[in-house]
PDB file of C-alpha atoms in Angstrom:
ATOM      1  CA  UNK A   5       0.000   0.000   0.000  1.00  0.00           C
ATOM      2  CA  UNK A   6       1.089   3.576  -0.609  1.00  0.00           C
ATOM      3  CA  UNK A   7      -0.085   5.536   2.378  1.00  0.00           C
ATOM      4  CA  UNK A   8      -1.235   9.016   3.408  1.00  0.00           C
ATOM      5  CA  UNK A   9      -2.321   9.967   6.901  1.00  0.00           C
ATOM      6  CA  UNK A  10      -5.342  12.278   6.937  1.00  0.00           C
ATOM      7  CA  UNK A  11      -6.868  14.154   9.866  1.00  0.00           C
ATOM      8  CA  UNK A  12     -10.523  15.125  10.403  1.00  0.00           C
ATOM      9  CA  UNK A  13     -11.955  18.581  10.978  1.00  0.00           C
ATOM     10  CA  UNK A  14     -14.744  20.123  13.010  1.00  0.00           C
ATOM     11  CA  UNK A  15     -17.914  18.066  13.115  1.00  0.00           C
ATOM     12  CA  UNK A  16     -16.129  14.798  13.906  1.00  0.00           C
ATOM     13  CA  UNK A  17     -16.038  15.501  17.646  1.00  0.00           C
ATOM     14  CA  UNK A  18     -17.854  13.121  20.007  1.00  0.00           C
ATOM     15  CA  UNK A  19     -17.869  12.676  23.769  1.00  0.00           C
ATOM     16  CA  UNK A  20     -15.493   9.833  24.619  1.00  0.00           C
ATOM     17  CA  UNK A  21     -13.245  10.260  21.588  1.00  0.00           C
ATOM     18  CA  UNK A  22      -9.752   8.978  22.293  1.00  0.00           C
ATOM     19  CA  UNK A  23     -10.743   7.700  25.728  1.00  0.00           C
ATOM     20  CA  UNK A  24     -10.100   4.025  24.994  1.00  0.00           C
ATOM     21  CA  UNK A  25      -6.581   4.858  23.846  1.00  0.00           C
ATOM     22  CA  UNK A  26      -5.923   7.076  26.882  1.00  0.00           C
ATOM     23  CA  UNK A  27      -7.142   4.306  29.210  1.00  0.00           C
ATOM     24  CA  UNK A  28      -4.918   1.672  27.616  1.00  0.00           C
ATOM     25  CA  UNK A  29      -1.797   3.480  26.398  1.00  0.00           C
ATOM     26  CA  UNK A  30       0.381   5.825  28.443  1.00  0.00           C
ATOM     27  CA  UNK A  31       1.534   7.445  25.200  1.00  0.00           C
ATOM     28  CA  UNK A  32      -2.052   8.528  24.393  1.00  0.00           C
ATOM     29  CA  UNK A  33      -2.701   9.839  27.905  1.00  0.00           C
ATOM     30  CA  UNK A  34       0.540  11.821  27.670  1.00  0.00           C
ATOM     31  CA  UNK A  35      -0.821  13.647  24.615  1.00  0.00           C
ATOM     32  CA  UNK A  36      -3.981  14.630  26.479  1.00  0.00           C
ATOM     33  CA  UNK A  37      -1.951  15.722  29.508  1.00  0.00           C
ATOM     34  CA  UNK A  38       0.296  17.810  27.261  1.00  0.00           C
ATOM     35  CA  UNK A  39      -2.698  19.560  25.659  1.00  0.00           C
ATOM     36  CA  UNK A  40      -4.341  20.179  29.051  1.00  0.00           C
ATOM     37  CA  UNK A  41      -1.115  21.718  30.364  1.00  0.00           C
ATOM     38  CA  UNK A  42      -0.623  23.882  27.260  1.00  0.00           C
ATOM     39  CA  UNK A  43      -4.145  25.283  27.492  1.00  0.00           C
ATOM     40  CA  UNK A  44      -4.449  25.419  31.293  1.00  0.00           C
ATOM     41  CA  UNK A  45      -7.763  23.613  30.831  1.00  0.00           C
ATOM     42  CA  UNK A  46      -9.166  20.167  31.601  1.00  0.00           C
ATOM     43  CA  UNK A  47      -9.921  19.586  27.933  1.00  0.00           C
ATOM     44  CA  UNK A  48      -9.386  15.829  28.269  1.00  0.00           C
ATOM     45  CA  UNK A  49     -12.080  15.759  30.965  1.00  0.00           C
ATOM     46  CA  UNK A  50     -14.464  17.556  28.616  1.00  0.00           C
ATOM     47  CA  UNK A  51     -13.578  15.090  25.837  1.00  0.00           C
ATOM     48  CA  UNK A  52     -14.227  12.142  28.135  1.00  0.00           C
ATOM     49  CA  UNK A  53     -17.382  13.315  29.870  1.00  0.00           C
ATOM     50  CA  UNK A  54     -18.932  16.151  27.870  1.00  0.00           C
ATOM     51  CA  UNK A  55     -21.323  17.830  27.745  1.00  0.00           C
ATOM     52  CA  UNK A  56     -21.317  17.688  23.955  1.00  0.00           C
ATOM     53  CA  UNK A  57     -22.567  21.313  23.787  1.00  0.00           C
ATOM     54  CA  UNK A  58     -19.330  22.506  25.414  1.00  0.00           C
ATOM     55  CA  UNK A  59     -17.144  20.132  23.420  1.00  0.00           C
ATOM     56  CA  UNK A  60     -18.729  21.411  20.189  1.00  0.00           C
ATOM     57  CA  UNK A  61     -17.801  25.035  20.937  1.00  0.00           C
ATOM     58  CA  UNK A  62     -15.294  25.966  18.247  1.00  0.00           C
ATOM     59  CA  UNK A  63     -12.541  26.918  20.696  1.00  0.00           C
ATOM     60  CA  UNK A  64     -12.815  23.481  22.374  1.00  0.00           C
ATOM     61  CA  UNK A  65     -13.577  21.269  19.388  1.00  0.00           C
ATOM     62  CA  UNK A  66     -10.519  22.379  17.421  1.00  0.00           C
ATOM     63  CA  UNK A  67      -7.784  21.510  19.966  1.00  0.00           C
ATOM     64  CA  UNK A  68      -9.768  18.450  21.130  1.00  0.00           C
ATOM     65  CA  UNK A  69      -9.882  16.939  17.660  1.00  0.00           C
ATOM     66  CA  UNK A  70      -6.160  17.579  17.239  1.00  0.00           C
ATOM     67  CA  UNK A  71      -5.499  15.865  20.579  1.00  0.00           C
ATOM     68  CA  UNK A  72      -7.509  12.793  19.552  1.00  0.00           C
ATOM     69  CA  UNK A  73      -5.621  12.603  16.247  1.00  0.00           C
ATOM     70  CA  UNK A  74      -2.196  13.011  17.836  1.00  0.00           C
ATOM     71  CA  UNK A  75      -3.016  10.380  20.463  1.00  0.00           C
ATOM     72  CA  UNK A  76      -3.548   7.922  17.593  1.00  0.00           C
ATOM     73  CA  UNK A  77      -0.269   8.908  15.979  1.00  0.00           C
ATOM     74  CA  UNK A  78       1.684   8.710  19.253  1.00  0.00           C
ATOM     75  CA  UNK A  79       0.303   5.214  19.998  1.00  0.00           C
ATOM     76  CA  UNK A  80       1.129   4.069  16.475  1.00  0.00           C
ATOM     77  CA  UNK A  81       4.701   5.287  16.886  1.00  0.00           C
ATOM     78  CA  UNK A  82       5.391   4.260  20.498  1.00  0.00           C
ATOM     79  CA  UNK A  83       3.364   1.075  20.786  1.00  0.00           C
ATOM     80  CA  UNK A  84       3.116  -0.310  17.247  1.00  0.00           C
ATOM     81  CA  UNK A  85       6.370   0.951  15.705  1.00  0.00           C
ATOM     82  CA  UNK A  86       4.616   2.819  12.884  1.00  0.00           C
ATOM     83  CA  UNK A  87       6.114   6.247  12.239  1.00  0.00           C
ATOM     84  CA  UNK A  88       4.562   9.103  10.250  1.00  0.00           C
ATOM     85  CA  UNK A  89       7.315   8.532   7.681  1.00  0.00           C
ATOM     86  CA  UNK A  90       5.512   5.324   6.686  1.00  0.00           C
ATOM     87  CA  UNK A  91       3.324   7.748   4.713  1.00  0.00           C
ATOM     88  CA  UNK A  92       4.148   9.666   1.562  1.00  0.00           C
ATOM     89  CA  UNK A  93       1.937  12.616   2.542  1.00  0.00           C
ATOM     90  CA  UNK A  94      -0.148  14.011   5.383  1.00  0.00           C
ATOM     91  CA  UNK A  95      -3.219  16.213   4.987  1.00  0.00           C
ATOM     92  CA  UNK A  96      -5.993  17.491   7.217  1.00  0.00           C
ATOM     93  CA  UNK A  97      -9.451  18.961   6.717  1.00  0.00           C
ATOM     94  CA  UNK A  98      -9.453  22.603   7.903  1.00  0.00           C
ATOM     95  CA  UNK A  99      -8.258  22.444  11.543  1.00  0.00           C
ATOM     96  CA  UNK A 100      -7.016  18.944  10.665  1.00  0.00           C
ATOM     97  CA  UNK A 101      -4.173  20.615   8.782  1.00  0.00           C
ATOM     98  CA  UNK A 102      -2.739  21.601  12.180  1.00  0.00           C
ATOM     99  CA  UNK A 103      -3.061  17.951  13.273  1.00  0.00           C
ATOM    100  CA  UNK A 104      -1.244  16.897  10.110  1.00  0.00           C
ATOM    101  CA  UNK A 105       1.550  19.382  10.776  1.00  0.00           C
ATOM    102  CA  UNK A 106       1.903  18.254  14.395  1.00  0.00           C
ATOM    103  CA  UNK A 107       1.946  14.605  13.298  1.00  0.00           C
ATOM    104  CA  UNK A 108       4.740  15.418  10.841  1.00  0.00           C
ATOM    105  CA  UNK A 109       6.774  17.250  13.498  1.00  0.00           C
ATOM    106  CA  UNK A 110       6.242  20.684  11.973  1.00  0.00           C
ATOM    107  CA  UNK A 111       4.398  21.973  15.054  1.00  0.00           C
ATOM    108  CA  UNK A 112       4.738  20.803  18.643  1.00  0.00           C
ATOM    109  CA  UNK A 113       1.558  19.393  20.161  1.00  0.00           C
ATOM    110  CA  UNK A 114       1.505  22.211  22.730  1.00  0.00           C
ATOM    111  CA  UNK A 115       1.869  24.899  20.058  1.00  0.00           C
ATOM    112  CA  UNK A 116      -0.766  23.268  17.849  1.00  0.00           C
ATOM    113  CA  UNK A 117      -3.181  23.233  20.800  1.00  0.00           C
ATOM    114  CA  UNK A 118      -2.570  26.910  21.612  1.00  0.00           C
ATOM    115  CA  UNK A 119      -2.875  27.966  17.973  1.00  0.00           C
ATOM    116  CA  UNK A 120      -6.118  26.031  17.540  1.00  0.00           C
ATOM    117  CA  UNK A 121      -7.605  27.468  20.737  1.00  0.00           C
ATOM    118  CA  UNK A 122      -6.812  30.954  19.437  1.00  0.00           C
ATOM    119  CA  UNK A 123      -8.073  30.042  15.958  1.00  0.00           C
ATOM    120  CA  UNK A 124     -11.383  28.851  17.382  1.00  0.00           C
ATOM    121  CA  UNK A 125     -11.802  31.955  19.511  1.00  0.00           C
ATOM    122  CA  UNK A 126     -10.834  34.293  16.669  1.00  0.00           C
ATOM    123  CA  UNK A 127     -13.177  32.599  14.192  1.00  0.00           C
ATOM    124  CA  UNK A 128     -16.055  32.842  16.667  1.00  0.00           C
ATOM    125  CA  UNK A 129     -15.399  36.534  17.365  1.00  0.00           C
ATOM    126  CA  UNK A 130     -14.937  37.502  13.704  1.00  0.00           C
ATOM    127  CA  UNK A 131     -18.653  37.707  12.891  1.00  0.00           C
ATOM    128  CA  UNK A 132     -21.524  38.513  15.299  1.00  0.00           C
ATOM    129  CA  UNK A 133     -23.834  35.537  15.835  1.00  0.00           C
ATOM    130  CA  UNK A 134     -26.634  35.511  13.272  1.00  0.00           C
ATOM    131  CA  UNK A 135     -24.876  37.656  10.677  1.00  0.00           C
ATOM    132  CA  UNK A 136     -23.264  34.737   8.877  1.00  0.00           C
ATOM    133  CA  UNK A 137     -23.956  31.076   8.253  1.00  0.00           C
ATOM    134  CA  UNK A 138     -23.102  28.094   6.049  1.00  0.00           C
ATOM    135  CA  UNK A 139     -25.116  25.686   3.924  1.00  0.00           C
ATOM    136  CA  UNK A 140     -24.557  22.294   2.332  1.00  0.00           C
ATOM    137  CA  UNK A 141     -25.380  21.888  -1.349  1.00  0.00           C
ATOM    138  CA  UNK A 142     -25.971  18.172  -1.826  1.00  0.00           C
ATOM    139  CA  UNK A 143     -25.836  16.871  -5.370  1.00  0.00           C
ATOM    140  CA  UNK A 144     -24.111  20.018  -6.636  1.00  0.00           C
ATOM    141  CA  UNK A 145     -21.137  20.045  -8.972  1.00  0.00           C
ATOM    142  CA  UNK A 146     -18.857  23.083  -9.180  1.00  0.00           C
ATOM    143  CA  UNK A 147     -20.908  24.680 -11.975  1.00  0.00           C
ATOM    144  CA  UNK A 148     -24.239  24.403 -10.150  1.00  0.00           C
ATOM    145  CA  UNK A 149     -22.623  25.574  -6.909  1.00  0.00           C
ATOM    146  CA  UNK A 150     -21.156  28.566  -8.761  1.00  0.00           C
ATOM    147  CA  UNK A 151     -24.616  29.511 -10.048  1.00  0.00           C
ATOM    148  CA  UNK A 152     -26.081  29.327  -6.546  1.00  0.00           C
ATOM    149  CA  UNK A 153     -23.173  31.365  -5.174  1.00  0.00           C
ATOM    150  CA  UNK A 154     -23.629  34.027  -7.868  1.00  0.00           C
ATOM    151  CA  UNK A 155     -27.268  34.401  -6.829  1.00  0.00           C
ATOM    152  CA  UNK A 156     -26.196  34.642  -3.196  1.00  0.00           C
ATOM    153  CA  UNK A 157     -23.629  37.328  -3.953  1.00  0.00           C
ATOM    154  CA  UNK A 158     -26.410  39.707  -4.997  1.00  0.00           C
ATOM    155  CA  UNK A 159     -27.351  39.807  -1.295  1.00  0.00           C
ATOM    156  CA  UNK A 160     -23.899  39.859   0.299  1.00  0.00           C
ATOM    157  CA  UNK A 161     -20.746  37.820   0.854  1.00  0.00           C
ATOM    158  CA  UNK A 162     -21.142  34.265  -0.446  1.00  0.00           C
ATOM    159  CA  UNK A 163     -18.621  31.683  -1.624  1.00  0.00           C
ATOM    160  CA  UNK A 164     -17.646  28.035  -1.675  1.00  0.00           C
ATOM    161  CA  UNK A 165     -16.097  27.153   1.688  1.00  0.00           C
ATOM    162  CA  UNK A 166     -15.555  23.399   1.379  1.00  0.00           C
ATOM    163  CA  UNK A 167     -15.332  21.259  -1.736  1.00  0.00           C
ATOM    164  CA  UNK A 168     -15.532  17.999   0.189  1.00  0.00           C
ATOM    165  CA  UNK A 169     -16.457  15.352  -2.364  1.00  0.00           C
ATOM    166  CA  UNK A 170     -18.446  15.025  -5.589  1.00  0.00           C
ATOM    167  CA  UNK A 171     -21.964  16.197  -4.787  1.00  0.00           C
ATOM    168  CA  UNK A 172     -20.978  17.630  -1.412  1.00  0.00           C
ATOM    169  CA  UNK A 173     -20.143  21.333  -1.492  1.00  0.00           C
ATOM    170  CA  UNK A 174     -20.499  23.735   1.438  1.00  0.00           C
ATOM    171  CA  UNK A 175     -21.026  27.475   0.964  1.00  0.00           C
ATOM    172  CA  UNK A 176     -20.416  30.246   3.482  1.00  0.00           C
ATOM    173  CA  UNK A 177     -21.208  33.921   3.894  1.00  0.00           C
ATOM    174  CA  UNK A 178     -23.715  36.493   5.081  1.00  0.00           C
ATOM    175  CA  UNK A 179     -26.999  34.977   6.261  1.00  0.00           C
ATOM    176  CA  UNK A 180     -29.132  36.782   3.650  1.00  0.00           C
ATOM    177  CA  UNK A 181     -26.719  35.758   0.897  1.00  0.00           C
ATOM    178  CA  UNK A 182     -26.739  32.106   1.943  1.00  0.00           C
ATOM    179  CA  UNK A 183     -30.554  32.141   2.029  1.00  0.00           C
ATOM    180  CA  UNK A 184     -30.593  33.570  -1.515  1.00  0.00           C
ATOM    181  CA  UNK A 185     -28.162  30.874  -2.655  1.00  0.00           C
ATOM    182  CA  UNK A 186     -30.352  28.159  -1.101  1.00  0.00           C
ATOM    183  CA  UNK A 187     -33.368  29.537  -2.956  1.00  0.00           C
ATOM    184  CA  UNK A 188     -31.422  29.480  -6.242  1.00  0.00           C
ATOM    185  CA  UNK A 189     -30.249  25.939  -5.535  1.00  0.00           C
ATOM    186  CA  UNK A 190     -33.910  24.908  -5.299  1.00  0.00           C
ATOM    187  CA  UNK A 191     -34.614  26.505  -8.685  1.00  0.00           C
ATOM    188  CA  UNK A 192     -31.624  24.637 -10.138  1.00  0.00           C
ATOM    189  CA  UNK A 193     -33.101  21.335  -8.965  1.00  0.00           C
ATOM    190  CA  UNK A 194     -30.390  20.393  -6.481  1.00  0.00           C
ATOM    191  CA  UNK A 195     -31.173  17.338  -4.384  1.00  0.00           C
ATOM    192  CA  UNK A 196     -30.899  19.281  -1.138  1.00  0.00           C
ATOM    193  CA  UNK A 197     -29.676  22.658   0.070  1.00  0.00           C
ATOM    194  CA  UNK A 198     -29.771  23.279   3.795  1.00  0.00           C
ATOM    195  CA  UNK A 199     -28.289  25.560   6.404  1.00  0.00           C
ATOM    196  CA  UNK A 200     -25.754  23.938   8.709  1.00  0.00           C
ATOM    197  CA  UNK A 201     -25.874  24.231  12.510  1.00  0.00           C
ATOM    198  CA  UNK A 202     -22.706  26.334  12.737  1.00  0.00           C
ATOM    199  CA  UNK A 203     -21.995  29.407  14.815  1.00  0.00           C
ATOM    200  CA  UNK A 204     -20.051  31.367  12.184  1.00  0.00           C
ATOM    201  CA  UNK A 205     -19.419  31.529   8.396  1.00  0.00           C
ATOM    202  CA  UNK A 206     -16.072  29.728   8.224  1.00  0.00           C
ATOM    203  CA  UNK A 207     -13.730  29.811   5.207  1.00  0.00           C
ATOM    204  CA  UNK A 208     -15.052  32.985   3.609  1.00  0.00           C
ATOM    205  CA  UNK A 209     -13.880  36.630   3.473  1.00  0.00           C
ATOM    206  CA  UNK A 210     -15.959  37.470   6.574  1.00  0.00           C
ATOM    207  CA  UNK A 211     -13.302  35.573   8.545  1.00  0.00           C
ATOM    208  CA  UNK A 212     -10.630  38.187   7.748  1.00  0.00           C
ATOM    209  CA  UNK A 213     -10.375  39.393  11.391  1.00  0.00           C
ATOM    210  CA  UNK A 214      -9.570  35.794  12.368  1.00  0.00           C
ATOM    211  CA  UNK A 215      -7.016  35.546   9.563  1.00  0.00           C
ATOM    212  CA  UNK A 216      -5.347  38.704  10.889  1.00  0.00           C
ATOM    213  CA  UNK A 217      -5.181  37.200  14.395  1.00  0.00           C
ATOM    214  CA  UNK A 218      -3.708  33.966  13.049  1.00  0.00           C
ATOM    215  CA  UNK A 219      -1.198  35.871  10.925  1.00  0.00           C
ATOM    216  CA  UNK A 220       0.164  37.514  14.047  1.00  0.00           C
ATOM    217  CA  UNK A 221       0.211  34.260  16.051  1.00  0.00           C
ATOM    218  CA  UNK A 222       1.769  32.196  13.262  1.00  0.00           C
ATOM    219  CA  UNK A 223       4.464  34.821  12.639  1.00  0.00           C
ATOM    220  CA  UNK A 224       5.685  34.151  16.178  1.00  0.00           C
ATOM    221  CA  UNK A 225       5.186  30.369  16.103  1.00  0.00           C
ATOM    222  CA  UNK A 226       8.015  27.872  15.769  1.00  0.00           C
ATOM    223  CA  UNK A 227       7.382  25.861  12.597  1.00  0.00           C
ATOM    224  CA  UNK A 228       9.791  23.135  11.476  1.00  0.00           C
ATOM    225  CA  UNK A 229      10.049  21.421   8.110  1.00  0.00           C
ATOM    226  CA  UNK A 230       7.637  18.461   8.207  1.00  0.00           C
ATOM    227  CA  UNK A 231       8.996  14.916   8.087  1.00  0.00           C
ATOM    228  CA  UNK A 232       6.732  14.243   5.088  1.00  0.00           C
ATOM    229  CA  UNK A 233       5.098  16.765   2.733  1.00  0.00           C
ATOM    230  CA  UNK A 234       1.794  18.310   3.816  1.00  0.00           C
ATOM    231  CA  UNK A 235      -0.932  18.649   1.179  1.00  0.00           C
ATOM    232  CA  UNK A 236      -2.394  22.090   1.861  1.00  0.00           C
ATOM    233  CA  UNK A 237      -6.117  22.884   1.901  1.00  0.00           C
ATOM    234  CA  UNK A 238      -5.761  26.098  -0.081  1.00  0.00           C
ATOM    235  CA  UNK A 239      -3.726  24.658  -2.959  1.00  0.00           C
ATOM    236  CA  UNK A 240      -4.430  20.892  -2.907  1.00  0.00           C
ATOM    237  CA  UNK A 241      -0.690  20.461  -3.461  1.00  0.00           C
ATOM    238  CA  UNK A 242       2.147  19.306  -1.189  1.00  0.00           C
ATOM    239  CA  UNK A 243       4.766  21.467   0.456  1.00  0.00           C
ATOM    240  CA  UNK A 244       7.493  21.081   3.059  1.00  0.00           C
ATOM    241  CA  UNK A 245       8.631  24.714   2.980  1.00  0.00           C
ATOM    242  CA  UNK A 246       8.243  26.365   6.375  1.00  0.00           C
ATOM    243  CA  UNK A 247       7.359  29.876   5.179  1.00  0.00           C
ATOM    244  CA  UNK A 248       4.879  28.491   2.660  1.00  0.00           C
ATOM    245  CA  UNK A 249       3.206  26.508   5.452  1.00  0.00           C
ATOM    246  CA  UNK A 250       3.039  29.621   7.642  1.00  0.00           C
ATOM    247  CA  UNK A 251       1.432  31.665   4.854  1.00  0.00           C
ATOM    248  CA  UNK A 252      -1.014  28.955   3.802  1.00  0.00           C
ATOM    249  CA  UNK A 253      -2.310  28.490   7.352  1.00  0.00           C
ATOM    250  CA  UNK A 254      -3.299  32.160   7.324  1.00  0.00           C
ATOM    251  CA  UNK A 255      -4.860  31.906   3.852  1.00  0.00           C
ATOM    252  CA  UNK A 256      -6.799  28.839   4.988  1.00  0.00           C
ATOM    253  CA  UNK A 257      -8.937  30.875   7.427  1.00  0.00           C
ATOM    254  CA  UNK A 258     -10.703  32.754   4.624  1.00  0.00           C
ATOM    255  CA  UNK A 259      -9.916  30.335   1.788  1.00  0.00           C
ATOM    256  CA  UNK A 260     -11.633  27.303   0.343  1.00  0.00           C
ATOM    257  CA  UNK A 261     -10.934  23.847   1.759  1.00  0.00           C
ATOM    258  CA  UNK A 262     -10.048  22.007  -1.461  1.00  0.00           C
ATOM    259  CA  UNK A 263     -10.488  18.558   0.037  1.00  0.00           C
ATOM    260  CA  UNK A 264     -11.795  16.748  -3.057  1.00  0.00           C
ATOM    261  CA  UNK A 265      -8.913  18.152  -5.096  1.00  0.00           C
ATOM    262  CA  UNK A 266      -6.414  17.254  -2.349  1.00  0.00           C
ATOM    263  CA  UNK A 267      -7.600  13.637  -2.294  1.00  0.00           C
ATOM    264  CA  UNK A 268      -7.573  13.369  -6.077  1.00  0.00           C
ATOM    265  CA  UNK A 269      -4.055  14.825  -6.262  1.00  0.00           C
ATOM    266  CA  UNK A 270      -2.773  12.333  -3.664  1.00  0.00           C
ATOM    267  CA  UNK A 271      -4.380   9.417  -5.496  1.00  0.00           C
ATOM    268  CA  UNK A 272      -3.785  10.389  -9.131  1.00  0.00           C
ATOM    269  CA  UNK A 273      -0.433  12.183  -8.886  1.00  0.00           C
ATOM    270  CA  UNK A 274       0.910  10.831  -5.600  1.00  0.00           C
ATOM    271  CA  UNK A 275      -0.100   7.203  -6.197  1.00  0.00           C
ATOM    272  CA  UNK A 276      -1.765   6.886  -2.776  1.00  0.00           C
ATOM    273  CA  UNK A 277      -3.845   3.734  -2.326  1.00  0.00           C
ATOM    274  CA  UNK A 278      -4.759   4.043   1.387  1.00  0.00           C
ATOM    275  CA  UNK A 279      -5.808   7.131   3.330  1.00  0.00           C
ATOM    276  CA  UNK A 280      -5.515   6.342   7.035  1.00  0.00           C
ATOM    277  CA  UNK A 281      -7.865   8.653   8.971  1.00  0.00           C
ATOM    278  CA  UNK A 282      -6.267   9.245  12.359  1.00  0.00           C
ATOM    279  CA  UNK A 283      -8.536  10.536  15.096  1.00  0.00           C
ATOM    280  CA  UNK A 284     -12.264  10.790  15.681  1.00  0.00           C
ATOM    281  CA  UNK A 285     -14.878   9.179  13.459  1.00  0.00           C
ATOM    282  CA  UNK A 286     -14.739   8.272   9.792  1.00  0.00           C
ATOM    283  CA  UNK A 287     -16.047  11.342   7.945  1.00  0.00           C
ATOM    284  CA  UNK A 288     -13.033  11.561   5.615  1.00  0.00           C
ATOM    285  CA  UNK A 289     -13.161   7.839   4.820  1.00  0.00           C
ATOM    286  CA  UNK A 290     -16.856   8.161   3.944  1.00  0.00           C
ATOM    287  CA  UNK A 291     -16.166  11.149   1.669  1.00  0.00           C
ATOM    288  CA  UNK A 292     -13.351   9.213   0.016  1.00  0.00           C
ATOM    289  CA  UNK A 293     -15.842   6.581  -1.203  1.00  0.00           C
ATOM    290  CA  UNK A 294     -17.705   9.327  -3.072  1.00  0.00           C
ATOM    291  CA  UNK A 295     -14.496  10.702  -4.562  1.00  0.00           C
ATOM    292  CA  UNK A 296     -12.567   7.753  -5.997  1.00  0.00           C
ATOM    293  CA  UNK A 297     -12.559   3.975  -6.247  1.00  0.00           C
ATOM    294  CA  UNK A 298      -8.765   3.927  -6.619  1.00  0.00           C
ATOM    295  CA  UNK A 299      -8.007   4.311  -2.908  1.00  0.00           C
ATOM    296  CA  UNK A 300      -9.539   3.067   0.323  1.00  0.00           C
ATOM    297  CA  UNK A 301     -10.098   4.813   3.622  1.00  0.00           C
ATOM    298  CA  UNK A 302      -8.869   3.301   6.876  1.00  0.00           C
ATOM    299  CA  UNK A 303     -10.364   4.902  10.017  1.00  0.00           C
ATOM    300  CA  UNK A 304      -7.983   4.664  12.986  1.00  0.00           C
ATOM    301  CA  UNK A 305     -10.005   5.235  16.159  1.00  0.00           C
ATOM    302  CA  UNK A 306      -9.623   2.227  18.452  1.00  0.00           C
ATOM    303  CA  UNK A 307      -6.807   0.018  19.704  1.00  0.00           C
ATOM    304  CA  UNK A 308      -8.137  -2.769  17.475  1.00  0.00           C
ATOM    305  CA  UNK A 309      -8.006  -0.434  14.450  1.00  0.00           C
ATOM    306  CA  UNK A 310      -4.395   0.450  15.198  1.00  0.00           C
ATOM    307  CA  UNK A 311      -3.321  -3.128  15.806  1.00  0.00           C
ATOM    308  CA  UNK A 312      -4.863  -4.361  12.529  1.00  0.00           C
ATOM    309  CA  UNK A 313      -3.406  -1.423  10.600  1.00  0.00           C
ATOM    310  CA  UNK A 314       0.101  -1.962  11.980  1.00  0.00           C
ATOM    311  CA  UNK A 315      -0.104  -5.706  11.226  1.00  0.00           C
ATOM    312  CA  UNK A 316      -1.169  -4.984   7.620  1.00  0.00           C
ATOM    313  CA  UNK A 317       1.757  -2.603   7.152  1.00  0.00           C
ATOM    314  CA  UNK A 318       4.220  -5.188   8.484  1.00  0.00           C
ATOM    315  CA  UNK A 319       2.822  -7.872   6.169  1.00  0.00           C
ATOM    316  CA  UNK A 320       3.475  -5.625   3.188  1.00  0.00           C
ATOM    317  CA  UNK A 321       6.977  -4.643   4.319  1.00  0.00           C
TER     318      UNK A 321
END
């Protein structure tokens, strides 16, 4: 198998995520302890016990999902002798790009946690509640989505935020503009267009105040060259250049998450046959099935998942 590690974004959080690993592997618990110490917060307690409403808050969900992903990677390395360099690439969906960078040694876990806490807070503060929102356009291709967006732009800021998979595009912007785009999507005959239960319009120009905050924070952050190239959200292409990574993390706040393109580049140009999804849930593996039949997804959540994955890698070696 030719491997990429991929890391989920917001929406994959669940109470109890990573708990089995923390209970059974000291290396996983150490990750959670490190994140708690960096943030001065009992985030691991919130992850273990909830409530889900608090865990879902952007400023908590972002570092929590990174912690769950890095716990998987630390257990793979320390307990199953599988290093990130077993992969040809790493990539992450939105906040998952920070998880990917931490997994590849580009960011420390503590710095990734602090940056994601700030990112979550800055994204939440950027737009007053109610002034912006997001919507999923199900069954839309890029052309149909562009037509819906154009209709939305007559009422305000509106753009494609996430190109997740064929037929799964998310738009973001001012509430009135998103409502106009949804109405146009209905006229175009899209299968479904619906608002998402989000607290802010992520990945659109309305997030510029958050991008400014992240620009300042990232300018001061220690970023190392990653052990394997990181496929960036904003370009759907790999890089291992530190200053490029720094710049693209800022651009990512207002820019489109080009996930479908990232997956297709890894498969078609990078020759990837397995995308191992490290962390909570299996959202990326499910989207992969819609995107290509030339690669398979491998969710890595539980100890059993990790053991089977490590055994399969050793068989191939």
